[in-house]
Amino acid sequence: MTDIVRYLTGITTTGTPHLGNYVGAIRPAVEASRRAGTENFYFLADYHALIKCDEPARIQRSTLEIAACWLAAGLDPEQVFFYRQSDIPEITELTWLLTCVTGKGILNRAHAYKAQVDKNTAAGVDVDADVTMGLFMYPVLMAADILLFKAHKIPVGRDQVQHIEMARDMAQSYNHLYGEHLVLPEAAVDESVALLPGLDGRKMSKSYDNVIALFGPREQVRKQIFSIVTDSRAPGEPKETEGSALFQIYQAFASPEDTARLRQAYADGISWADAKQMLFEHIDREIAPMRERYEHLVNHPEELERILQAGAAKARTRATPLMRELRQAVGLRNLGAVAGAGRKEKAKSALPSFKQYREADGLFYFKFVDAQGKLLVQSAGFASPREAGQFIAALKQGGTLPGDGKAVAAEGVSTDQVNSALKALAETGN
Ligand code: TRP
C-alpha cells in the first residue's frame, strides 16, 4: 500500500498575480510542494480561462505571467508536475467520459451557473441568457483535471468546495458503472492561510482595485505601498495595530520578532511614512530576487514554453496510461480484442463488489455486496475517502475481516461467506 498523497492545484489564466495571490496561494503552495511523501500537480487552467475571457491576447499574456510568477516564486518543475491544461489532450477526453455519467440536474445546482440563472430571473429575462455550455460544464472539466491524476487532496477556497464534491460524485458514478478506476478526491480548505488586506483595508482583490503588484516595477510597488489607507494620527501619536492593513501586510512578510518590533514602534508613535518605508523594505527583500527571475522568464517566453512542454510530457506519463484504462473500461476498444473481453465482462458483472459512499454525517463508508447485490459487509464511518480506500485495499489483499469493528459482516452472513467472496474477487484481479 502506498502512502503518497497527491495534491493538485489549478490556476485559471486570467489576470496577473498580485501580492494577495502570492501570500494566499503561491507562497503556501510552493512551500507545500516540498513536503515529503507527497506528489504535487500545478497547472495553468487555460481551458477554464476561455469560459470567462474571449480576448486571445489576454489569455496568452496571463498564461505567460502566471507561469513566470510560480516559477519565480520557487516552484521547481523537476520536483513537481507543472503543466498547461490545454497541453494534455486526455483532459478533454476524460471530460466527455465524465459528461456521460453526470446528471444534468447536478450541474443545474452548480453555484456559478445558478448565480447567473438567479440574476436572469431577477432581471426578468430568459433563465439561460448569457449562459454558455462552457459555464454549465465548468465542474465537469474541473473534475477531469482532478480525476485524471488520481489526486487525493485539492487545496481550494470555500467557493470551490462544491466543485470538488461534484468531482467525487462523478468519480463515484464512473466507478459504479465501470469498476474502481478513479480515486475520490477531497477538498483541503486551509483556514489558517491569511487573507491579505488591500490598500483600502478590504480583502486584496482585483475587483476592488486595491491590489499591490507582485512583480511590478519597484517604483510602482513603492507608490502602491505608500497609498495604503491609514488614519490621521500624527507622528509621535501612538497607533493601533488592530485593524491596520499596513500592520497586517507587514506581518505576512516579517518574522515574529520583526512584527513585535513594529508593534512596539506603533505604540511609540512611529510616523505612517516610516512604517510604510519599513513595509516596503520588508516586501522588497523577499520579492526582489524573485523579480529578477520573473523578468528573465517573461522576456524569454521560449524558455517558459520549453519548461511547459517538458511538464506536459511528464504529466502525460500519468495521464496517458490511465486514459487508456478508462477508454478500455467503457468499451472504446480495439475491435480485435472484443470477443475475449466481452466474455470476461459477463463474468465480471457477476462478481462481488465494493461500493463507497458518503453519508449525511460527513463520514465515508463502504459496503461489500455479492454478485446479486446482497449486503455482505458494512463498514463504520471513516474520516476520509482515502482511509476507506486503504481499508478496502487491505481487505482485498488480506482477504479476511480484521475484527476491529471497522467493518462487520451483515446479519445472517457468516465470516466464511465473506471470505470466499473476497477470495472470488481476488482471483479475478479486480
Ligand atoms: N476553478 C478553479 C478556480 O477558479 C481553478 C481550477 C480549474 C482548479 N481546475 C481545477 C482548481 C482543478 C483545483 C483543481 O480557482
Short mmCIF file of C-alpha atoms and ligand atoms in Angstrom, two decimals:
data_model
loop_
_atom_site.label_atom_id
_atom_site.label_comp_id
_atom_site.label_asym_id
_atom_site.label_seq_id
_atom_site.Cartn_x
_atom_site.Cartn_y
_atom_site.Cartn_z
CA MET A 1 0.00 0.00 0.00
CA THR A 2 1.48 3.33 -0.99
CA ASP A 3 1.24 6.30 1.27
CA ILE A 4 1.93 9.02 -1.24
CA VAL A 5 -0.64 11.78 -1.08
CA ARG A 6 -1.27 13.63 -4.31
CA TYR A 7 -2.16 17.33 -4.20
CA LEU A 8 -3.46 19.15 -7.24
CA THR A 9 -3.99 22.86 -7.85
CA GLY A 10 -5.34 24.64 -10.93
CA ILE A 11 -4.80 28.33 -11.64
CA THR A 12 -7.16 30.00 -14.07
CA THR A 13 -5.17 32.07 -16.55
CA THR A 14 -7.00 35.36 -16.47
CA GLY A 15 -5.21 38.31 -14.92
CA THR A 16 -1.83 38.90 -13.32
CA PRO A 17 -0.97 37.65 -9.83
CA HIS A 18 -0.83 40.32 -7.11
CA LEU A 19 0.64 40.32 -3.63
CA GLY A 20 -2.58 38.85 -2.17
CA ASN A 21 -2.34 35.84 -4.52
CA TYR A 22 1.29 35.44 -3.52
CA VAL A 23 0.60 35.34 0.23
CA GLY A 24 -2.70 33.44 -0.02
CA ALA A 25 -1.88 30.88 -2.71
CA ILE A 26 1.52 30.92 -4.38
CA ARG A 27 3.81 31.06 -1.36
CA PRO A 28 2.00 28.37 0.67
CA ALA A 29 1.74 26.13 -2.41
CA VAL A 30 5.44 26.43 -3.17
CA GLU A 31 6.24 25.57 0.46
CA ALA A 32 3.82 22.66 0.37
CA SER A 33 5.38 21.32 -2.82
CA ARG A 34 8.48 20.41 -0.82
CA ARG A 35 6.72 18.16 1.70
CA ALA A 36 7.98 14.59 1.82
CA GLY A 37 5.56 11.83 0.91
CA THR A 38 3.56 13.99 -1.49
CA GLU A 39 3.25 14.45 -5.21
CA ASN A 40 2.20 17.87 -6.33
CA PHE A 41 0.42 18.89 -9.50
CA TYR A 42 0.15 22.55 -10.53
CA PHE A 43 -1.37 23.51 -13.81
CA LEU A 44 -2.42 26.55 -15.77
CA ALA A 45 -6.16 26.19 -16.33
CA ASP A 46 -6.32 27.89 -19.70
CA TYR A 47 -9.41 25.98 -20.86
CA HIS A 48 -11.18 27.32 -17.79
CA ALA A 49 -9.97 30.80 -18.70
CA LEU A 50 -11.86 30.58 -22.01
CA ILE A 51 -15.11 30.36 -20.08
CA LYS A 52 -14.66 33.87 -18.73
CA CYS A 53 -12.48 35.57 -21.29
CA ASP A 54 -12.73 35.95 -25.06
CA GLU A 55 -9.59 38.04 -25.56
CA PRO A 56 -6.88 35.80 -27.05
CA ALA A 57 -4.04 38.21 -26.28
CA ARG A 58 -5.09 38.37 -22.65
CA ILE A 59 -5.24 34.59 -22.32
CA GLN A 60 -1.75 34.29 -23.77
CA ARG A 61 -0.29 37.09 -21.67
CA SER A 62 -1.86 35.84 -18.48
CA THR A 63 -0.61 32.30 -19.08
CA LEU A 64 2.88 33.67 -19.56
CA GLU A 65 2.76 35.86 -16.45
CA ILE A 66 1.24 33.26 -14.17
CA ALA A 67 3.71 30.59 -15.25
CA ALA A 68 6.59 33.03 -14.73
CA CYS A 69 5.27 34.04 -11.28
CA TRP A 70 5.04 30.50 -9.99
CA LEU A 71 8.49 29.57 -11.22
CA ALA A 72 9.99 32.82 -9.94
CA ALA A 73 8.39 32.16 -6.55
CA GLY A 74 10.40 28.95 -6.33
CA LEU A 75 8.26 26.18 -7.79
CA ASP A 76 10.69 23.55 -9.05
CA PRO A 77 9.36 21.86 -12.22
CA GLU A 78 11.74 18.96 -11.63
CA GLN A 79 10.17 18.26 -8.27
CA VAL A 80 6.53 18.78 -9.15
CA PHE A 81 4.22 18.34 -12.12
CA PHE A 82 3.87 21.78 -13.70
CA TYR A 83 1.91 21.94 -16.94
CA ARG A 84 -0.66 23.72 -19.02
CA GLN A 85 -4.12 22.19 -19.14
CA SER A 86 -4.51 22.59 -22.89
CA ASP A 87 -1.31 20.58 -23.49
CA ILE A 88 -2.97 17.49 -22.02
CA PRO A 89 -5.47 16.13 -24.58
CA GLU A 90 -6.53 13.45 -22.10
CA ILE A 91 -8.23 16.16 -20.03
CA THR A 92 -10.78 16.91 -22.73
CA GLU A 93 -11.14 13.22 -23.49
CA LEU A 94 -11.95 12.45 -19.88
CA THR A 95 -14.31 15.43 -19.77
CA TRP A 96 -16.52 13.64 -22.28
CA LEU A 97 -16.49 10.33 -20.43
CA LEU A 98 -17.49 12.16 -17.27
CA THR A 99 -20.14 14.17 -19.10
CA CYS A 100 -21.79 10.86 -19.93
CA VAL A 101 -22.04 9.79 -16.29
CA THR A 102 -23.14 13.16 -14.89
CA GLY A 103 -26.79 14.05 -14.38
CA LYS A 104 -27.81 17.40 -15.78
CA GLY A 105 -29.64 18.03 -12.51
CA ILE A 106 -26.34 18.00 -10.62
CA LEU A 107 -24.89 20.67 -12.87
CA ASN A 108 -28.08 22.73 -12.55
CA ARG A 109 -27.11 23.16 -8.90
CA ALA A 110 -23.56 24.42 -9.51
CA HIS A 111 -23.06 27.82 -7.84
CA ALA A 112 -21.61 29.68 -10.82
CA TYR A 113 -24.41 28.56 -13.13
CA LYS A 114 -27.10 29.14 -10.52
CA ALA A 115 -25.85 32.64 -9.82
CA GLN A 116 -26.34 33.55 -13.48
CA VAL A 117 -29.79 31.93 -13.53
CA ASP A 118 -30.80 33.87 -10.41
CA LYS A 119 -29.54 37.07 -11.96
CA ASN A 120 -31.50 36.42 -15.13
CA THR A 121 -34.64 35.57 -13.18
CA ALA A 122 -34.35 38.79 -11.18
CA ALA A 123 -33.90 40.74 -14.42
CA GLY A 124 -36.95 39.06 -15.95
CA VAL A 125 -35.03 37.67 -18.92
CA ASP A 126 -34.64 34.09 -20.16
CA VAL A 127 -33.12 32.00 -17.34
CA ASP A 128 -30.26 30.84 -19.56
CA ALA A 129 -29.40 34.22 -21.04
CA ASP A 130 -25.61 34.63 -21.24
CA VAL A 131 -25.04 31.04 -20.14
CA THR A 132 -22.61 29.20 -22.40
CA MET A 133 -22.23 25.46 -22.22
CA GLY A 134 -18.70 26.26 -21.06
CA LEU A 135 -20.06 27.84 -17.90
CA PHE A 136 -22.53 24.99 -17.44
CA MET A 137 -19.86 22.32 -17.93
CA TYR A 138 -17.21 24.07 -15.83
CA PRO A 139 -17.46 21.50 -13.00
CA VAL A 140 -17.03 18.56 -15.39
CA LEU A 141 -13.85 19.98 -16.91
CA MET A 142 -12.57 20.62 -13.40
CA ALA A 143 -13.40 17.06 -12.35
CA ALA A 144 -11.42 15.77 -15.34
CA ASP A 145 -8.43 17.89 -14.23
CA ILE A 146 -8.54 16.24 -10.84
CA LEU A 147 -9.52 12.66 -11.62
CA LEU A 148 -7.04 12.24 -14.48
CA PHE A 149 -4.17 12.47 -11.99
CA LYS A 150 -5.84 10.45 -9.21
CA ALA A 151 -5.43 13.42 -6.90
CA HIS A 152 -6.40 12.89 -3.26
CA LYS A 153 -6.39 16.45 -1.94
CA ILE A 154 -7.37 19.65 -3.65
CA PRO A 155 -6.36 22.81 -1.77
CA VAL A 156 -9.10 25.32 -2.56
CA GLY A 157 -11.02 28.22 -1.14
CA ARG A 158 -14.52 27.72 0.24
CA ASP A 159 -16.08 28.80 -3.05
CA GLN A 160 -14.62 25.75 -4.80
CA VAL A 161 -15.64 23.06 -2.32
CA GLN A 162 -18.85 22.29 -4.21
CA HIS A 163 -16.83 21.60 -7.35
CA ILE A 164 -14.69 19.04 -5.53
CA GLU A 165 -17.79 17.29 -4.20
CA MET A 166 -19.13 17.14 -7.74
CA ALA A 167 -15.85 15.61 -8.91
CA ARG A 168 -16.27 12.95 -6.20
CA ASP A 169 -19.80 12.24 -7.38
CA MET A 170 -18.62 11.87 -10.96
CA ALA A 171 -15.80 9.52 -9.94
CA GLN A 172 -18.28 7.50 -7.95
CA SER A 173 -20.73 7.24 -10.84
CA TYR A 174 -17.96 6.19 -13.19
CA ASN A 175 -16.61 3.60 -10.75
CA HIS A 176 -20.08 2.27 -10.07
CA LEU A 177 -20.66 1.66 -13.77
CA TYR A 178 -17.21 0.57 -14.91
CA GLY A 179 -15.23 -0.60 -11.85
CA GLU A 180 -12.88 1.07 -9.40
CA HIS A 181 -10.65 3.09 -11.70
CA LEU A 182 -10.92 6.61 -10.30
CA VAL A 183 -9.77 7.97 -6.93
CA LEU A 184 -12.32 10.00 -4.97
CA PRO A 185 -10.80 13.43 -4.25
CA GLU A 186 -11.31 15.64 -1.21
CA ALA A 187 -11.20 19.40 -0.78
CA ALA A 188 -8.48 20.69 1.56
CA VAL A 189 -9.57 24.09 2.86
CA ASP A 190 -6.80 25.75 4.81
CA GLU A 191 -8.40 28.21 7.22
CA SER A 192 -5.03 29.36 8.53
CA VAL A 193 -3.91 30.95 5.26
CA ALA A 194 -4.04 34.68 5.77
CA LEU A 195 -6.30 36.83 3.64
CA LEU A 196 -4.19 39.83 2.79
CA PRO A 197 -5.98 43.16 3.09
CA GLY A 198 -5.66 45.53 0.16
CA LEU A 199 -4.80 49.22 0.02
CA ASP A 200 -8.24 50.21 1.37
CA GLY A 201 -8.36 47.55 4.10
CA ARG A 202 -10.84 45.29 2.30
CA LYS A 203 -9.63 41.89 1.06
CA MET A 204 -6.99 42.42 -1.63
CA SER A 205 -8.73 41.73 -4.92
CA LYS A 206 -8.54 42.91 -8.47
CA SER A 207 -12.27 43.54 -8.46
CA TYR A 208 -11.83 46.08 -5.63
CA ASP A 209 -8.95 47.77 -7.46
CA ASN A 210 -6.93 47.77 -4.23
CA VAL A 211 -4.02 45.49 -5.09
CA ILE A 212 -0.28 45.74 -4.67
CA ALA A 213 1.54 44.40 -7.73
CA LEU A 214 3.61 41.28 -7.12
CA PHE A 215 6.38 41.75 -9.67
CA GLY A 216 5.57 45.24 -10.83
CA PRO A 217 8.39 47.77 -11.24
CA ARG A 218 9.91 48.58 -7.83
CA GLU A 219 8.78 52.21 -8.01
CA GLN A 220 5.19 51.17 -8.70
CA VAL A 221 5.18 48.80 -5.71
CA ARG A 222 6.62 51.57 -3.54
CA LYS A 223 3.95 54.03 -4.66
CA GLN A 224 1.22 51.49 -4.00
CA ILE A 225 2.53 50.78 -0.52
CA PHE A 226 2.65 54.47 0.25
CA SER A 227 -1.00 54.73 -0.78
CA ILE A 228 -2.19 52.22 1.86
CA VAL A 229 -5.02 53.90 3.76
CA THR A 230 -4.15 54.81 7.36
CA ASP A 231 -5.80 57.04 9.94
CA SER A 232 -4.89 60.67 10.55
CA ARG A 233 -2.69 60.16 13.62
CA ALA A 234 0.39 62.39 13.52
CA PRO A 235 3.99 61.27 14.05
CA GLY A 236 4.58 60.78 17.77
CA GLU A 237 1.00 59.72 18.46
CA PRO A 238 0.58 56.04 19.44
CA LYS A 239 -1.13 53.98 16.73
CA GLU A 240 -3.47 50.99 16.72
CA THR A 241 -2.26 47.71 15.21
CA GLU A 242 -5.81 46.37 15.39
CA GLY A 243 -7.49 46.87 12.01
CA SER A 244 -4.35 48.35 10.46
CA ALA A 245 -3.98 46.99 6.92
CA LEU A 246 -0.37 48.14 6.90
CA PHE A 247 0.36 46.12 10.03
CA GLN A 248 -1.36 43.01 8.68
CA ILE A 249 0.53 43.12 5.41
CA TYR A 250 3.78 43.61 7.32
CA GLN A 251 3.00 40.58 9.46
CA ALA A 252 2.62 38.45 6.33
CA PHE A 253 6.22 39.20 5.39
CA ALA A 254 8.06 39.65 8.69
CA SER A 255 9.44 37.28 11.32
CA PRO A 256 7.60 37.24 14.67
CA GLU A 257 10.48 39.29 16.15
CA ASP A 258 10.20 41.97 13.48
CA THR A 259 6.44 42.01 13.89
CA ALA A 260 6.87 42.55 17.64
CA ARG A 261 9.24 45.39 16.85
CA LEU A 262 6.72 47.11 14.59
CA ARG A 263 4.03 46.65 17.25
CA GLN A 264 6.28 48.47 19.70
CA ALA A 265 7.01 51.17 17.12
CA TYR A 266 3.25 51.69 16.66
CA ALA A 267 2.90 52.14 20.43
CA ASP A 268 5.85 54.54 20.41
CA GLY A 269 4.23 56.69 17.72
CA ILE A 270 6.15 55.82 14.55
CA SER A 271 5.06 58.02 11.64
CA TRP A 272 2.95 56.40 8.94
CA ALA A 273 5.61 57.31 6.38
CA ASP A 274 8.30 55.46 8.35
CA ALA A 275 6.06 52.46 8.87
CA LYS A 276 5.34 52.34 5.14
CA GLN A 277 9.04 52.55 4.37
CA MET A 278 9.65 49.59 6.72
CA LEU A 279 6.93 47.61 4.98
CA PHE A 280 8.29 48.41 1.55
CA GLU A 281 11.77 47.26 2.55
CA HIS A 282 10.47 44.01 4.01
CA ILE A 283 8.43 43.13 0.97
CA ASP A 284 11.22 44.14 -1.36
CA ARG A 285 13.72 41.95 0.48
CA GLU A 286 11.59 38.87 -0.18
CA ILE A 287 10.42 39.77 -3.67
CA ALA A 288 13.47 41.40 -5.30
CA PRO A 289 15.41 38.19 -6.02
CA MET A 290 12.27 36.62 -7.49
CA ARG A 291 11.56 39.69 -9.59
CA GLU A 292 14.81 39.15 -11.48
CA ARG A 293 13.87 35.61 -12.37
CA TYR A 294 10.36 36.74 -13.25
CA GLU A 295 11.61 39.38 -15.64
CA HIS A 296 14.02 36.97 -17.22
CA LEU A 297 11.26 34.44 -17.89
CA VAL A 298 8.77 36.97 -19.19
CA ASN A 299 11.42 38.25 -21.57
CA HIS A 300 12.32 34.71 -22.69
CA PRO A 301 8.94 33.14 -23.39
CA GLU A 302 10.55 30.41 -25.48
CA GLU A 303 12.31 29.23 -22.32
CA LEU A 304 8.99 29.10 -20.48
CA GLU A 305 7.43 27.28 -23.38
CA ARG A 306 10.14 24.61 -23.15
CA ILE A 307 9.53 24.19 -19.42
CA LEU A 308 5.79 23.79 -20.01
CA GLN A 309 6.32 21.29 -22.82
CA ALA A 310 8.57 19.21 -20.61
CA GLY A 311 5.96 19.48 -17.84
CA ALA A 312 3.23 18.26 -20.19
CA ALA A 313 5.32 15.27 -21.25
CA LYS A 314 5.89 14.40 -17.60
CA ALA A 315 2.20 14.80 -16.72
CA ARG A 316 1.22 12.64 -19.65
CA THR A 317 3.29 9.73 -18.32
CA ARG A 318 0.42 9.55 -15.81
CA ALA A 319 -2.48 10.73 -17.94
CA THR A 320 -1.97 8.50 -20.99
CA PRO A 321 -1.98 5.09 -19.26
CA LEU A 322 -4.97 5.99 -17.08
CA MET A 323 -6.91 7.29 -20.07
CA ARG A 324 -6.14 4.08 -21.93
CA GLU A 325 -7.53 2.13 -18.99
CA LEU A 326 -10.65 4.32 -18.79
CA ARG A 327 -11.35 4.03 -22.52
CA GLN A 328 -10.96 0.28 -22.28
CA ALA A 329 -13.32 0.15 -19.31
CA VAL A 330 -16.17 1.96 -21.09
CA GLY A 331 -15.78 -0.12 -24.25
CA LEU A 332 -13.79 2.19 -26.55
CA ARG A 333 -11.55 -0.65 -27.68
CA ASN A 334 -9.53 -2.30 -30.33
CA LEU A 335 -12.15 -4.35 -32.17
CA GLY A 336 -9.85 -7.31 -32.48
CA ALA A 337 -10.00 -7.71 -28.71
CA VAL A 338 -13.78 -7.56 -28.42
CA ALA A 339 -14.75 -11.19 -28.28
CA GLY A 340 -12.49 -12.18 -25.41
CA ALA A 341 -13.15 -9.05 -23.42
CA GLY A 342 -16.88 -9.46 -23.88
CA ARG A 343 -16.84 -12.87 -22.25
CA LYS A 344 -14.77 -11.65 -19.37
CA GLU A 345 -17.15 -8.78 -18.79
CA LYS A 346 -20.11 -11.06 -18.29
CA ALA A 347 -18.13 -12.82 -15.64
CA LYS A 348 -17.21 -9.51 -14.08
CA SER A 349 -20.79 -8.36 -13.71
CA ALA A 350 -21.43 -11.48 -11.67
CA LEU A 351 -18.75 -10.62 -9.12
CA PRO A 352 -18.99 -9.30 -5.58
CA SER A 353 -18.02 -5.64 -5.34
CA PHE A 354 -17.20 -2.74 -3.04
CA LYS A 355 -19.32 0.39 -3.08
CA GLN A 356 -18.03 3.58 -1.50
CA TYR A 357 -20.30 6.41 -0.48
CA ARG A 358 -20.67 9.35 1.87
CA GLU A 359 -23.39 9.76 4.50
CA ALA A 360 -25.08 12.90 5.78
CA ASP A 361 -22.83 12.69 8.88
CA GLY A 362 -19.95 13.68 6.58
CA LEU A 363 -18.13 10.36 7.04
CA PHE A 364 -17.07 7.94 4.33
CA TYR A 365 -18.44 4.40 4.24
CA PHE A 366 -18.32 1.32 2.11
CA LYS A 367 -20.40 -1.76 1.55
CA PHE A 368 -19.30 -5.08 0.19
CA VAL A 369 -22.06 -6.80 -1.78
CA ASP A 370 -22.25 -10.14 -3.50
CA ALA A 371 -22.83 -10.72 -7.20
CA GLN A 372 -26.60 -10.40 -6.70
CA GLY A 373 -26.21 -7.15 -4.78
CA LYS A 374 -26.89 -8.71 -1.37
CA LEU A 375 -25.13 -6.94 1.51
CA LEU A 376 -22.18 -8.92 2.89
CA VAL A 377 -20.19 -6.34 4.84
CA GLN A 378 -21.00 -2.91 6.19
CA SER A 379 -18.24 -0.54 7.26
CA ALA A 380 -18.20 2.06 10.01
CA GLY A 381 -17.57 5.69 9.07
CA PHE A 382 -14.09 6.78 8.01
CA ALA A 383 -12.79 10.32 8.25
CA SER A 384 -11.64 10.41 4.64
CA PRO A 385 -12.24 8.52 1.40
CA ARG A 386 -8.57 7.68 1.41
CA GLU A 387 -8.85 5.84 4.71
CA ALA A 388 -11.88 3.95 3.47
CA GLY A 389 -10.00 3.12 0.27
CA GLN A 390 -6.98 1.88 2.19
CA PHE A 391 -9.18 -0.29 4.34
CA ILE A 392 -10.74 -1.81 1.22
CA ALA A 393 -7.32 -2.37 -0.31
CA ALA A 394 -6.20 -4.14 2.87
CA LEU A 395 -9.30 -6.32 2.81
CA LYS A 396 -8.69 -7.20 -0.80
CA GLN A 397 -5.10 -8.10 -0.04
CA GLY A 398 -5.51 -9.76 3.33
CA GLY A 399 -8.76 -11.43 2.42
CA THR A 400 -10.27 -11.56 5.94
CA LEU A 401 -12.28 -9.18 8.13
CA PRO A 402 -9.88 -7.75 10.73
CA GLY A 403 -12.39 -7.88 13.59
CA ASP A 404 -11.73 -4.38 14.90
CA GLY A 405 -15.31 -3.29 14.20
CA LYS A 406 -14.33 -1.07 11.29
CA ALA A 407 -16.22 -3.42 9.02
CA VAL A 408 -18.61 -6.20 10.08
CA ALA A 409 -20.44 -8.99 8.33
CA ALA A 410 -24.12 -8.25 7.70
CA GLU A 411 -26.76 -10.04 9.74
CA GLY A 412 -27.09 -13.67 8.75
CA VAL A 413 -23.86 -13.58 6.76
CA SER A 414 -21.06 -15.80 8.00
CA THR A 415 -17.39 -14.86 8.03
CA ASP A 416 -16.79 -17.77 5.68
CA GLN A 417 -19.21 -16.33 3.14
CA VAL A 418 -17.42 -13.01 3.30
CA ASN A 419 -14.02 -14.59 2.96
CA SER A 420 -14.97 -16.69 -0.01
CA ALA A 421 -16.49 -13.64 -1.74
CA LEU A 422 -13.24 -11.75 -1.10
CA LYS A 423 -11.30 -14.65 -2.48
CA ALA A 424 -13.51 -14.85 -5.59
CA LEU A 425 -12.86 -11.18 -6.19
CA ALA A 426 -9.12 -11.52 -5.63
CA GLU A 427 -8.90 -14.37 -8.13
CA THR A 428 -10.26 -12.17 -10.92
CA GLY A 429 -7.71 -9.49 -10.12
CA ASN A 430 -10.42 -6.87 -9.50
N1 TRP B 1 -11.82 26.55 -10.69
C1 TRP B 1 -10.56 26.87 -10.06
C2 TRP B 1 -10.57 28.34 -9.61
O1 TRP B 1 -11.30 29.13 -10.19
C3 TRP B 1 -9.40 26.64 -10.99
C4 TRP B 1 -9.30 25.19 -11.32
C5 TRP B 1 -9.54 24.60 -12.53
C6 TRP B 1 -8.96 24.15 -10.42
N2 TRP B 1 -9.36 23.26 -12.44
C7 TRP B 1 -9.01 22.95 -11.16
C8 TRP B 1 -8.62 24.13 -9.05
C9 TRP B 1 -8.74 21.72 -10.54
C10 TRP B 1 -8.35 22.91 -8.46
C11 TRP B 1 -8.42 21.71 -9.19
O2 TRP B 1 -9.87 28.67 -8.70
#
